[in-house]
Short mmCIF file of C-alpha atoms and ligand atoms in Angstrom, two decimals:
data_model
loop_
_atom_site.label_atom_id
_atom_site.label_comp_id
_atom_site.label_asym_id
_atom_site.label_seq_id
_atom_site.Cartn_x
_atom_site.Cartn_y
_atom_site.Cartn_z
CA MET H 1 -91.09 -9.92 -81.72
CA ALA H 2 -93.23 -11.95 -79.25
CA ASN H 3 -90.20 -13.58 -77.70
CA ASP H 4 -88.76 -10.28 -76.83
CA THR H 5 -88.57 -11.04 -73.18
CA LEU H 6 -86.26 -12.50 -70.67
CA SER H 7 -87.51 -14.98 -68.24
CA VAL H 8 -85.96 -14.66 -64.72
CA THR H 9 -86.51 -16.97 -61.81
CA ASP H 10 -85.44 -15.79 -58.58
CA ASN H 11 -84.03 -18.84 -56.95
CA ARG H 12 -84.36 -17.20 -53.61
CA THR H 13 -88.06 -16.90 -53.65
CA GLY H 14 -88.79 -19.46 -56.73
CA LYS H 15 -90.69 -16.27 -58.33
CA LYS H 16 -90.71 -15.91 -62.09
CA PHE H 17 -90.58 -12.86 -63.96
CA GLU H 18 -90.79 -11.58 -67.40
CA LEU H 19 -88.80 -8.83 -68.41
CA LYS H 20 -89.31 -6.63 -71.64
CA ILE H 21 -86.20 -6.57 -73.94
CA GLU H 22 -86.17 -3.17 -75.82
CA ASN H 23 -83.19 -2.04 -77.85
CA GLY H 24 -81.40 -4.98 -76.89
CA CYS H 25 -81.47 -3.84 -73.06
CA VAL H 26 -83.69 -4.75 -70.08
CA ARG H 27 -84.49 -2.02 -67.61
CA ALA H 28 -82.36 -2.33 -64.46
CA MET H 29 -85.52 -0.91 -62.73
CA GLU H 30 -87.36 -4.14 -63.61
CA PHE H 31 -84.86 -6.02 -60.96
CA ARG H 32 -86.19 -3.97 -58.15
CA GLN H 33 -89.42 -5.94 -57.93
CA MET H 34 -87.41 -9.08 -57.16
CA LYS H 35 -87.47 -8.98 -53.39
CA VAL H 36 -86.95 -11.75 -50.64
CA ASP H 37 -89.52 -10.22 -48.41
CA ALA H 38 -91.55 -7.00 -48.28
CA GLU H 39 -88.65 -5.49 -46.52
CA ASP H 40 -86.18 -5.94 -49.04
CA PHE H 41 -85.03 -3.17 -51.03
CA GLY H 42 -85.03 -5.02 -54.33
CA LEU H 43 -82.42 -6.38 -56.52
CA MET H 44 -80.09 -3.93 -58.11
CA THR H 45 -77.60 -4.51 -60.86
CA TYR H 46 -73.91 -3.90 -60.14
CA ASP H 47 -71.68 -2.40 -63.21
CA PRO H 48 -68.71 -0.55 -62.00
CA ALA H 49 -67.49 1.91 -64.74
CA PHE H 50 -70.75 1.49 -66.63
CA LEU H 51 -69.25 -1.38 -68.58
CA ASN H 52 -72.58 -3.03 -69.84
CA THR H 53 -75.11 -0.09 -68.80
CA ALA H 54 -76.74 2.27 -71.35
CA ASN H 55 -77.45 5.48 -69.29
CA CYS H 56 -79.36 7.17 -72.20
CA LYS H 57 -81.05 7.09 -75.60
CA SER H 58 -79.29 8.97 -78.21
CA ALA H 59 -79.93 10.06 -81.93
CA ILE H 60 -76.40 11.70 -82.25
CA THR H 61 -73.72 9.61 -82.69
CA PHE H 62 -73.56 5.93 -83.70
CA ILE H 63 -70.41 3.55 -82.95
CA ASP H 64 -69.97 0.11 -84.04
CA GLY H 65 -66.93 -0.74 -82.09
CA ASP H 66 -66.81 -4.37 -83.36
CA LYS H 67 -66.80 -3.05 -87.01
CA GLY H 68 -64.76 0.35 -86.41
CA ILE H 69 -67.80 2.20 -87.60
CA LEU H 70 -68.31 6.10 -86.40
CA GLU H 71 -71.37 7.87 -87.72
CA TYR H 72 -72.59 11.34 -86.58
CA ARG H 73 -76.38 11.39 -87.20
CA GLY H 74 -75.94 8.84 -89.80
CA TYR H 75 -73.10 10.28 -91.83
CA PRO H 76 -69.79 8.18 -91.94
CA ILE H 77 -66.87 9.75 -90.18
CA ASP H 78 -64.47 9.45 -93.29
CA GLN H 79 -67.07 11.38 -95.65
CA LEU H 80 -67.46 14.07 -93.24
CA ALA H 81 -63.61 14.54 -92.69
CA ASP H 82 -63.26 14.43 -96.50
CA LYS H 83 -66.10 16.81 -97.47
CA SER H 84 -67.30 18.74 -94.53
CA THR H 85 -66.21 21.82 -92.21
CA HIS H 86 -66.11 21.73 -88.52
CA LEU H 87 -68.91 24.28 -88.51
CA GLU H 88 -71.05 22.40 -91.07
CA THR H 89 -70.29 19.22 -88.73
CA ALA H 90 -71.42 21.18 -85.63
CA TYR H 91 -74.79 22.21 -87.26
CA LEU H 92 -75.20 18.55 -88.29
CA LEU H 93 -74.63 17.57 -84.74
CA MET H 94 -76.78 20.09 -82.96
CA ASN H 95 -79.78 20.16 -85.47
CA GLY H 96 -79.72 16.61 -86.85
CA GLU H 97 -79.56 17.60 -90.61
CA LEU H 98 -76.77 18.97 -93.00
CA PRO H 99 -77.59 22.63 -93.29
CA ASN H 100 -78.58 24.35 -96.62
CA LYS H 101 -76.49 27.43 -97.64
CA THR H 102 -78.44 29.87 -95.86
CA GLN H 103 -78.64 27.81 -92.87
CA LEU H 104 -74.92 27.24 -92.87
CA ASP H 105 -74.35 31.20 -93.23
CA GLU H 106 -76.72 32.22 -90.46
CA PHE H 107 -75.05 29.45 -88.35
CA THR H 108 -71.59 30.44 -89.03
CA ASN H 109 -72.57 34.18 -88.35
CA LYS H 110 -73.99 33.68 -85.01
CA ILE H 111 -70.91 31.81 -83.96
CA THR H 112 -68.51 34.29 -85.32
CA LEU H 113 -70.50 37.16 -83.45
CA HIS H 114 -69.67 35.11 -80.13
CA THR H 115 -66.00 34.51 -80.58
CA TYR H 116 -65.26 37.75 -78.15
CA VAL H 117 -64.99 37.14 -74.18
CA HIS H 118 -65.67 39.64 -71.73
CA GLU H 119 -62.38 41.68 -70.85
CA ASN H 120 -62.61 40.46 -67.09
CA ILE H 121 -61.59 36.77 -68.34
CA LYS H 122 -58.12 38.32 -69.41
CA GLN H 123 -57.50 39.46 -65.89
CA PHE H 124 -58.82 36.07 -64.72
CA MET H 125 -56.28 34.47 -66.89
CA ASP H 126 -53.44 36.69 -65.87
CA GLY H 127 -54.12 35.32 -62.31
CA PHE H 128 -52.64 31.79 -63.19
CA ARG H 129 -49.19 30.89 -62.65
CA TYR H 130 -46.95 31.11 -65.94
CA ASP H 131 -46.66 27.39 -65.96
CA ALA H 132 -50.28 26.49 -65.16
CA HIS H 133 -51.47 23.74 -67.56
CA PRO H 134 -53.69 25.08 -70.47
CA MET H 135 -56.11 22.52 -69.34
CA SER H 136 -56.60 23.80 -65.74
CA MET H 137 -56.88 27.34 -67.24
CA LEU H 138 -59.69 26.17 -69.74
CA ALA H 139 -61.89 24.14 -67.10
CA SER H 140 -61.72 27.19 -64.99
CA THR H 141 -62.45 30.07 -67.37
CA VAL H 142 -65.19 28.02 -68.89
CA ALA H 143 -66.53 27.48 -65.22
CA ALA H 144 -66.22 31.38 -64.89
CA LEU H 145 -68.29 32.03 -67.82
CA SER H 146 -71.32 31.09 -65.87
CA SER H 147 -70.85 33.92 -63.83
CA PHE H 148 -70.99 36.27 -66.93
CA TYR H 149 -74.32 34.85 -68.23
CA PRO H 150 -76.54 34.09 -65.08
CA GLU H 151 -79.65 33.51 -67.53
CA ALA H 152 -77.74 30.40 -68.65
CA ARG H 153 -79.47 28.63 -65.67
CA GLN H 154 -82.63 28.70 -67.56
CA VAL H 155 -81.60 25.24 -69.04
CA ARG H 156 -85.42 24.33 -69.93
CA ASN H 157 -85.78 27.59 -72.17
CA LYS H 158 -84.80 26.54 -75.66
CA GLU H 159 -83.95 29.85 -76.93
CA VAL H 160 -81.79 30.76 -73.85
CA ARG H 161 -80.04 27.31 -74.06
CA ARG H 162 -79.25 27.57 -77.54
CA HIS H 163 -77.83 30.83 -76.90
CA GLN H 164 -75.30 29.64 -74.31
CA MET H 165 -74.50 26.38 -76.46
CA MET H 166 -73.68 28.87 -79.59
CA ARG H 167 -71.41 30.95 -77.01
CA LEU H 168 -69.79 28.12 -75.89
CA ILE H 169 -68.86 26.66 -79.25
CA ALA H 170 -67.72 30.15 -80.20
CA LYS H 171 -65.74 31.21 -77.06
CA MET H 172 -63.72 27.91 -76.71
CA PRO H 173 -61.15 28.70 -79.23
CA THR H 174 -60.64 32.06 -77.64
CA LEU H 175 -60.38 30.92 -74.13
CA ALA H 176 -57.94 28.02 -75.47
CA ALA H 177 -55.86 30.56 -77.43
CA PHE H 178 -55.66 32.72 -74.33
CA SER H 179 -54.44 29.94 -72.05
CA TYR H 180 -51.83 29.25 -74.79
CA ARG H 181 -50.64 32.90 -75.07
CA HIS H 182 -50.81 33.04 -71.17
CA SER H 183 -48.52 30.01 -70.99
CA GLN H 184 -45.96 31.39 -73.50
CA GLY H 185 -46.01 34.94 -71.89
CA LEU H 186 -47.41 36.44 -75.11
CA PRO H 187 -50.13 39.20 -75.30
CA TYR H 188 -53.63 37.69 -76.20
CA ILE H 189 -54.79 38.33 -79.69
CA TYR H 190 -58.55 39.06 -80.27
CA PRO H 191 -60.73 37.30 -82.44
CA ASN H 192 -60.58 38.11 -86.35
CA ASN H 193 -64.31 37.87 -87.50
CA ASP H 194 -63.38 37.76 -91.20
CA LEU H 195 -61.56 34.50 -90.61
CA SER H 196 -63.01 30.84 -90.63
CA TYR H 197 -63.60 29.10 -87.13
CA THR H 198 -60.17 27.11 -87.48
CA GLU H 199 -58.37 30.04 -89.21
CA ASN H 200 -59.19 32.28 -86.58
CA PHE H 201 -58.01 29.97 -83.77
CA LEU H 202 -54.73 29.27 -85.39
CA THR H 203 -53.94 32.75 -85.76
CA MET H 204 -55.29 33.62 -82.19
CA VAL H 205 -52.69 31.21 -80.90
CA LYS H 206 -49.71 31.87 -83.29
CA SER H 207 -49.71 35.07 -84.74
CA ILE H 208 -46.72 37.39 -83.50
CA GLY H 209 -45.68 40.71 -84.50
CA LYS H 210 -47.52 40.60 -87.83
CA PRO H 211 -51.04 41.72 -87.69
CA ASN H 212 -51.41 40.28 -91.23
CA TRP H 213 -49.92 36.88 -90.49
CA ARG H 214 -52.39 33.66 -91.58
CA PRO H 215 -51.67 30.13 -91.04
CA HIS H 216 -50.94 27.89 -94.15
CA PRO H 217 -54.18 26.78 -95.67
CA ALA H 218 -53.20 23.23 -95.81
CA LEU H 219 -52.62 23.37 -91.65
CA VAL H 220 -55.93 25.08 -91.36
CA ARG H 221 -57.68 22.40 -93.16
CA ALA H 222 -55.91 19.46 -91.38
CA LEU H 223 -56.76 20.87 -87.93
CA ASP H 224 -60.48 21.37 -89.56
CA VAL H 225 -60.50 17.62 -89.96
CA LEU H 226 -59.20 16.96 -86.54
CA PHE H 227 -62.01 18.99 -85.21
CA ILE H 228 -64.33 16.97 -87.19
CA LEU H 229 -63.15 13.77 -85.89
CA HIS H 230 -63.30 15.06 -82.09
CA ALA H 231 -66.54 16.79 -82.26
CA ASP H 232 -68.64 13.62 -80.69
CA HIS H 233 -67.97 10.22 -79.43
CA GLU H 234 -71.23 9.24 -77.84
CA GLN H 235 -70.84 8.40 -74.14
CA ASN H 236 -67.24 8.74 -73.46
CA CYS H 237 -65.77 9.57 -69.99
CA SER H 238 -66.08 13.55 -70.31
CA THR H 239 -69.68 13.58 -72.28
CA THR H 240 -71.08 11.41 -69.57
CA SER H 241 -69.64 13.85 -66.92
CA VAL H 242 -71.17 16.77 -68.90
CA ARG H 243 -74.80 14.63 -68.96
CA VAL H 244 -74.43 13.87 -65.21
CA VAL H 245 -73.30 17.26 -63.95
CA GLY H 246 -76.08 18.71 -66.19
CA SER H 247 -78.59 16.65 -64.97
CA SER H 248 -78.73 18.52 -61.78
CA GLU H 249 -79.85 21.47 -63.97
CA VAL H 250 -77.03 23.62 -63.58
CA ASP H 251 -75.98 25.91 -66.52
CA PRO H 252 -74.19 24.33 -69.46
CA TYR H 253 -70.89 26.23 -68.61
CA SER H 254 -70.66 24.52 -65.31
CA ALA H 255 -71.18 21.30 -66.98
CA CYS H 256 -68.93 21.72 -69.83
CA ALA H 257 -66.10 22.74 -67.17
CA GLY H 258 -66.90 19.23 -65.84
CA GLY H 259 -66.35 17.62 -69.35
CA ILE H 260 -63.17 19.50 -69.65
CA THR H 261 -61.56 18.09 -66.41
CA ALA H 262 -62.94 14.59 -67.51
CA LEU H 263 -61.20 15.10 -70.70
CA TYR H 264 -57.80 16.12 -69.14
CA GLY H 265 -57.18 12.75 -67.73
CA PRO H 266 -54.46 10.49 -69.33
CA LEU H 267 -56.68 7.89 -70.10
CA HIS H 268 -59.18 10.33 -72.02
CA GLY H 269 -58.18 13.33 -73.67
CA GLY H 270 -54.76 13.60 -72.11
CA ALA H 271 -53.80 10.36 -73.83
CA ASN H 272 -52.08 12.26 -76.75
CA GLU H 273 -49.80 14.04 -74.71
CA ALA H 274 -49.08 10.74 -73.03
CA VAL H 275 -48.08 9.22 -76.59
CA LEU H 276 -45.71 11.71 -77.21
CA ARG H 277 -44.13 11.47 -74.07
CA MET H 278 -43.82 7.56 -74.75
CA LEU H 279 -42.38 7.95 -78.11
CA ARG H 280 -39.84 10.20 -76.62
CA GLU H 281 -39.15 7.71 -74.15
CA ILE H 282 -38.51 5.01 -76.70
CA GLY H 283 -36.43 7.26 -78.68
CA ASP H 284 -35.41 5.20 -81.34
CA LYS H 285 -37.09 2.60 -83.81
CA LYS H 286 -34.67 -0.19 -82.41
CA ASN H 287 -36.03 0.32 -78.73
CA VAL H 288 -39.66 -0.76 -79.78
CA PRO H 289 -39.47 -4.46 -79.15
CA GLU H 290 -37.80 -3.76 -75.62
CA PHE H 291 -40.70 -1.20 -74.97
CA ILE H 292 -43.36 -3.72 -76.29
CA ALA H 293 -42.06 -6.47 -73.81
CA LYS H 294 -42.25 -3.90 -70.92
CA VAL H 295 -45.97 -3.30 -71.89
CA LYS H 296 -46.57 -6.79 -71.65
CA ASP H 297 -45.05 -7.45 -68.51
CA LYS H 298 -47.57 -8.19 -66.01
CA ASP H 299 -45.64 -6.81 -63.13
CA GLY H 300 -44.85 -3.48 -65.03
CA ASP H 301 -47.14 -0.37 -65.07
CA LYS H 302 -46.52 0.61 -68.78
CA LYS H 303 -49.33 0.94 -71.01
CA LEU H 304 -48.99 1.59 -75.08
CA MET H 305 -50.62 4.77 -74.91
CA GLY H 306 -52.74 5.83 -77.88
CA PHE H 307 -53.70 1.77 -78.22
CA GLY H 308 -57.09 0.05 -77.02
CA HIS H 309 -60.46 1.59 -76.47
CA ARG H 310 -63.38 0.73 -74.54
CA VAL H 311 -65.78 0.29 -77.51
CA TYR H 312 -63.39 0.12 -80.23
CA LYS H 313 -62.55 -3.45 -80.72
CA ASN H 314 -61.13 -2.83 -84.27
CA TYR H 315 -59.07 -0.08 -86.02
CA ASP H 316 -60.51 3.28 -84.75
CA PRO H 317 -61.90 5.00 -87.97
CA ARG H 318 -60.43 8.21 -86.74
CA ALA H 319 -57.01 6.92 -86.41
CA LYS H 320 -57.31 5.85 -90.04
CA VAL H 321 -57.86 9.59 -91.22
CA ILE H 322 -55.38 11.19 -88.92
CA LYS H 323 -52.64 8.73 -90.14
CA LYS H 324 -53.39 9.79 -93.60
CA ALA H 325 -53.50 13.57 -92.53
CA CYS H 326 -50.00 13.31 -91.10
CA ASP H 327 -48.53 13.18 -94.58
CA GLU H 328 -50.54 15.98 -95.81
CA VAL H 329 -49.44 18.06 -92.62
CA PHE H 330 -45.85 16.84 -92.71
CA GLU H 331 -45.29 18.17 -96.40
CA VAL H 332 -45.87 21.68 -95.02
CA THR H 333 -44.13 21.29 -91.59
CA GLY H 334 -41.39 18.71 -92.50
CA LYS H 335 -41.73 15.17 -91.11
CA ASN H 336 -42.11 14.77 -87.31
CA PRO H 337 -39.35 11.85 -86.70
CA LEU H 338 -41.36 10.39 -84.03
CA ILE H 339 -43.65 9.18 -86.52
CA ASP H 340 -41.04 6.34 -87.62
CA ILE H 341 -41.41 5.13 -83.90
CA ALA H 342 -45.08 5.39 -84.17
CA VAL H 343 -45.37 3.39 -87.41
CA GLU H 344 -42.88 0.74 -85.94
CA LEU H 345 -44.79 0.47 -82.67
CA GLU H 346 -48.10 -0.07 -84.63
CA ARG H 347 -46.52 -2.57 -86.73
CA ILE H 348 -44.95 -4.56 -84.15
CA ALA H 349 -48.12 -4.35 -81.89
CA LEU H 350 -50.52 -5.49 -84.64
CA GLN H 351 -48.50 -8.66 -85.16
CA ASP H 352 -48.44 -9.45 -81.21
CA ASP H 353 -50.58 -11.99 -79.59
CA TYR H 354 -51.06 -9.87 -76.38
CA PHE H 355 -52.52 -6.92 -78.55
CA VAL H 356 -54.04 -9.22 -81.08
CA GLN H 357 -55.95 -11.30 -78.42
CA ARG H 358 -57.22 -8.11 -76.60
CA LYS H 359 -58.36 -6.29 -79.86
CA LEU H 360 -55.99 -3.59 -79.07
CA TYR H 361 -55.83 -1.22 -81.95
CA PRO H 362 -54.39 2.40 -82.36
CA ASN H 363 -57.12 5.11 -81.15
CA VAL H 364 -57.62 8.52 -82.35
CA ASP H 365 -54.78 9.85 -80.07
CA PHE H 366 -52.11 7.47 -81.41
CA TYR H 367 -51.18 10.00 -84.12
CA SER H 368 -53.05 13.09 -83.61
CA GLY H 369 -50.23 14.34 -81.13
CA LEU H 370 -47.63 14.04 -83.96
CA ILE H 371 -49.79 16.39 -86.18
CA TYR H 372 -49.96 18.71 -83.06
CA GLU H 373 -46.40 18.56 -82.47
CA ALA H 374 -45.58 19.06 -86.11
CA MET H 375 -47.65 22.44 -86.19
CA GLY H 376 -45.62 23.57 -83.24
CA PHE H 377 -48.10 23.08 -80.26
CA PRO H 378 -46.43 22.18 -77.13
CA MET H 379 -47.44 18.83 -75.52
CA GLU H 380 -49.47 20.54 -72.67
CA PHE H 381 -51.86 22.07 -75.11
CA PHE H 382 -52.87 18.88 -76.79
CA THR H 383 -56.09 18.25 -74.85
CA CYS H 384 -57.08 21.81 -75.46
CA LEU H 385 -57.02 20.99 -79.05
CA PHE H 386 -59.56 18.32 -78.26
CA ALA H 387 -61.57 19.92 -75.92
CA ILE H 388 -62.40 22.94 -78.63
CA PRO H 389 -64.21 20.68 -80.96
CA ARG H 390 -65.78 18.12 -78.39
CA THR H 391 -67.68 20.97 -76.97
CA VAL H 392 -69.91 20.58 -79.96
CA GLY H 393 -70.70 17.22 -78.83
CA TRP H 394 -70.87 18.11 -74.95
CA VAL H 395 -73.49 20.95 -75.75
CA THR H 396 -75.56 18.61 -78.02
CA GLN H 397 -75.61 15.92 -75.53
CA PHE H 398 -76.17 18.36 -72.83
CA GLU H 399 -79.65 19.63 -74.72
CA GLU H 400 -80.56 15.86 -75.55
CA MET H 401 -80.53 14.93 -71.64
CA ILE H 402 -82.40 17.99 -70.67
CA THR H 403 -85.15 17.50 -73.37
CA ASP H 404 -85.28 13.71 -72.47
CA ASN H 405 -88.37 13.21 -70.20
CA GLU H 406 -86.81 10.01 -69.07
CA GLN H 407 -83.98 11.54 -67.74
CA LYS H 408 -83.76 12.73 -64.05
CA ILE H 409 -80.81 13.82 -61.64
CA ALA H 410 -78.00 11.14 -62.07
CA ARG H 411 -77.76 9.29 -58.77
CA PRO H 412 -76.30 5.68 -59.00
CA ARG H 413 -76.76 3.29 -56.05
CA GLN H 414 -73.91 1.51 -54.27
CA ILE H 415 -73.05 -1.43 -52.27
CA PHE H 416 -72.00 -0.56 -48.96
CA THR H 417 -68.82 -2.62 -47.89
CA GLY H 418 -68.07 -0.32 -44.61
CA SER H 419 -68.55 -0.87 -41.00
CA LYS H 420 -71.83 -1.74 -39.41
CA LYS H 421 -73.11 0.86 -37.00
CA ARG H 422 -71.07 1.42 -33.81
CA ASP H 423 -70.85 3.89 -31.04
CA TYR H 424 -68.34 6.87 -30.92
CA VAL H 425 -65.13 5.99 -29.14
CA ALA H 426 -63.80 8.90 -26.81
CA MET H 427 -60.25 9.93 -27.82
CA ASP H 428 -58.69 8.27 -24.66
CA LYS H 429 -60.17 5.10 -25.24
CA ARG H 430 -59.11 4.49 -28.65
N1 CMC B 501 -51.56 -1.24 -73.57
C1 CMC B 501 -51.59 -2.14 -72.83
N2 CMC B 501 -52.24 -2.99 -72.37
C2 CMC B 501 -53.81 -2.61 -72.67
C3 CMC B 501 -53.84 -1.46 -73.04
C4 CMC B 501 -52.72 -0.63 -73.42
N3 CMC B 501 -53.01 0.64 -73.99
N4 CMC B 501 -55.15 -1.05 -73.09
C5 CMC B 501 -55.79 -2.17 -72.66
N5 CMC B 501 -55.15 -3.03 -72.10
C6 CMC B 501 -55.05 -4.48 -71.59
C7 CMC B 501 -55.50 -4.50 -70.27
O1 CMC B 501 -54.25 -4.34 -69.31
C8 CMC B 501 -56.35 -5.61 -70.05
O2 CMC B 501 -55.51 -6.71 -70.03
P1 CMC B 501 -55.86 -7.97 -68.95
O3 CMC B 501 -57.37 -8.39 -69.51
O4 CMC B 501 -54.79 -8.99 -69.31
O5 CMC B 501 -56.12 -7.51 -67.66
C9 CMC B 501 -57.03 -5.54 -71.47
O6 CMC B 501 -56.12 -5.02 -72.36
C10 CMC B 501 -58.24 -4.82 -71.29
O7 CMC B 501 -58.17 -3.71 -71.01
P2 CMC B 501 -58.98 -2.78 -70.08
O8 CMC B 501 -58.19 -1.80 -69.40
O9 CMC B 501 -60.20 -3.66 -69.45
O10 CMC B 501 -60.00 -1.86 -71.09
P3 CMC B 501 -60.75 -0.48 -70.76
O11 CMC B 501 -62.09 -0.44 -71.55
O12 CMC B 501 -61.17 -0.74 -69.39
O13 CMC B 501 -60.00 0.64 -71.04
C11 CMC B 501 -58.80 2.25 -72.34
C12 CMC B 501 -59.91 1.38 -72.31
C13 CMC B 501 -58.56 3.41 -73.55
C14 CMC B 501 -58.61 3.36 -70.97
C15 CMC B 501 -57.57 1.52 -72.26
O14 CMC B 501 -57.22 0.96 -73.48
C16 CMC B 501 -56.09 2.19 -72.11
O15 CMC B 501 -55.83 2.68 -70.95
N6 CMC B 501 -55.52 2.97 -73.17
C17 CMC B 501 -54.23 3.81 -73.15
C18 CMC B 501 -54.78 5.41 -73.01
C19 CMC B 501 -55.43 5.88 -74.27
O16 CMC B 501 -55.07 5.49 -75.26
N7 CMC B 501 -56.65 6.32 -73.96
C20 CMC B 501 -57.18 7.16 -75.34
C21 CMC B 501 -58.58 6.44 -75.71
S1 CMC B 501 -59.27 7.01 -76.78
C22 CMC B 501 -59.50 8.78 -76.87
C23 CMC B 501 -60.33 9.27 -75.71
O17 CMC B 501 -61.44 8.34 -75.19
O18 CMC B 501 -60.14 10.25 -75.02
#
């Protein structure tokens, strides 16, 4: 389109500029040419928290936040949740296309072959206090993996890089399960390569005293669906962390450890834990209006956890799938009584002007914690259940970043607001 430009007049100098508009964006570097004199650094753009800045081009995940659409490589999330498996979705994300049977078998086999971790990792785990948060243990042990695979530094070597990506996807359930067992004072259970990815994980977490114990197939499927829903979500906080850390060309284990720590926070992956704490605090359906009033109180510091999203200004499509999955899980586990409070919160919030005007809807974390709790996971473990599947997104985005010729080491600018240059003052003169 001939008019795909932005005309800018710099009123400080009267100079006019034509900036190219591409993919709905102008390049921030175009502003650098706008200077008041030769000494001037040039105009920058200021965008705290990247509210309106695209940091990359990506072909992995598409979100239309206004319409509530989420697609992996073009496939709608509800179709994948209904028909796919986590490992098939992982293949799709990593390779861009759904696998045929041979490709999926090979991929599954490779992942399965890498589920074991070095025996030293167990000693590493044992070093943590009995009450260490599983996410701290997960972040540290994933970072430690880089010391076991020094070749991982060759991030520009595709074969080596892919090897580490498979290892990360394969080992994450084992490390998460070990962190759970450590926090429960239980012996570690080694991976069983006869089982599927998700069945193996649940077995490593839950099996006690019965070597042939297997989780209920409905729960395996429900968790696999949750894994699919969490596999990627384009440039969220943890993925951006992985890209930023990885842009220094550090190995993918170190970069993913950065992603895990970002995910740990209550505004990101830690929100499902916060939702359960909130539902407990509310305690009963009848207390919901009072709680909503506290959330709306400008002087208070309460948020409706599991509501709102930077990108979705509509119902999070993942929350829809999870809400449905609740019933299937509760049929096996019995109903989680907190669901009644959650449903009432959603009902009242969605009719309330405060939430309607701000387009605040339930997000992925609003119902997921209820399922995790019904499955018998302690709250502290919920974010690990997010980190396992998100590893697929992290490594895929890491690879996309490393192979993108436009990317460089991430290094934003700042607006300096501190003191001007001044001379050091001796202690007795201060
Ligand atoms: N409860 C009450 N008010 C809210 C909430 C909430 N959960 N979320 C946003 N608002 C209000 C906010 O106070 C602001 O109001 P005002 O315009 O009067 O100042 C307005 O809505 C816009 O919010 P914002 O803080 O500018 O939005 P953001 O894009 O910076 O934050 C968010 C997005 C997800 C961090 C935020 O909605 C939030 O803190 N939600 C609760 C935590 C949560 O559920 N996080 C999980 C996110 S989804 C999974 C993931 O990414 O890990």
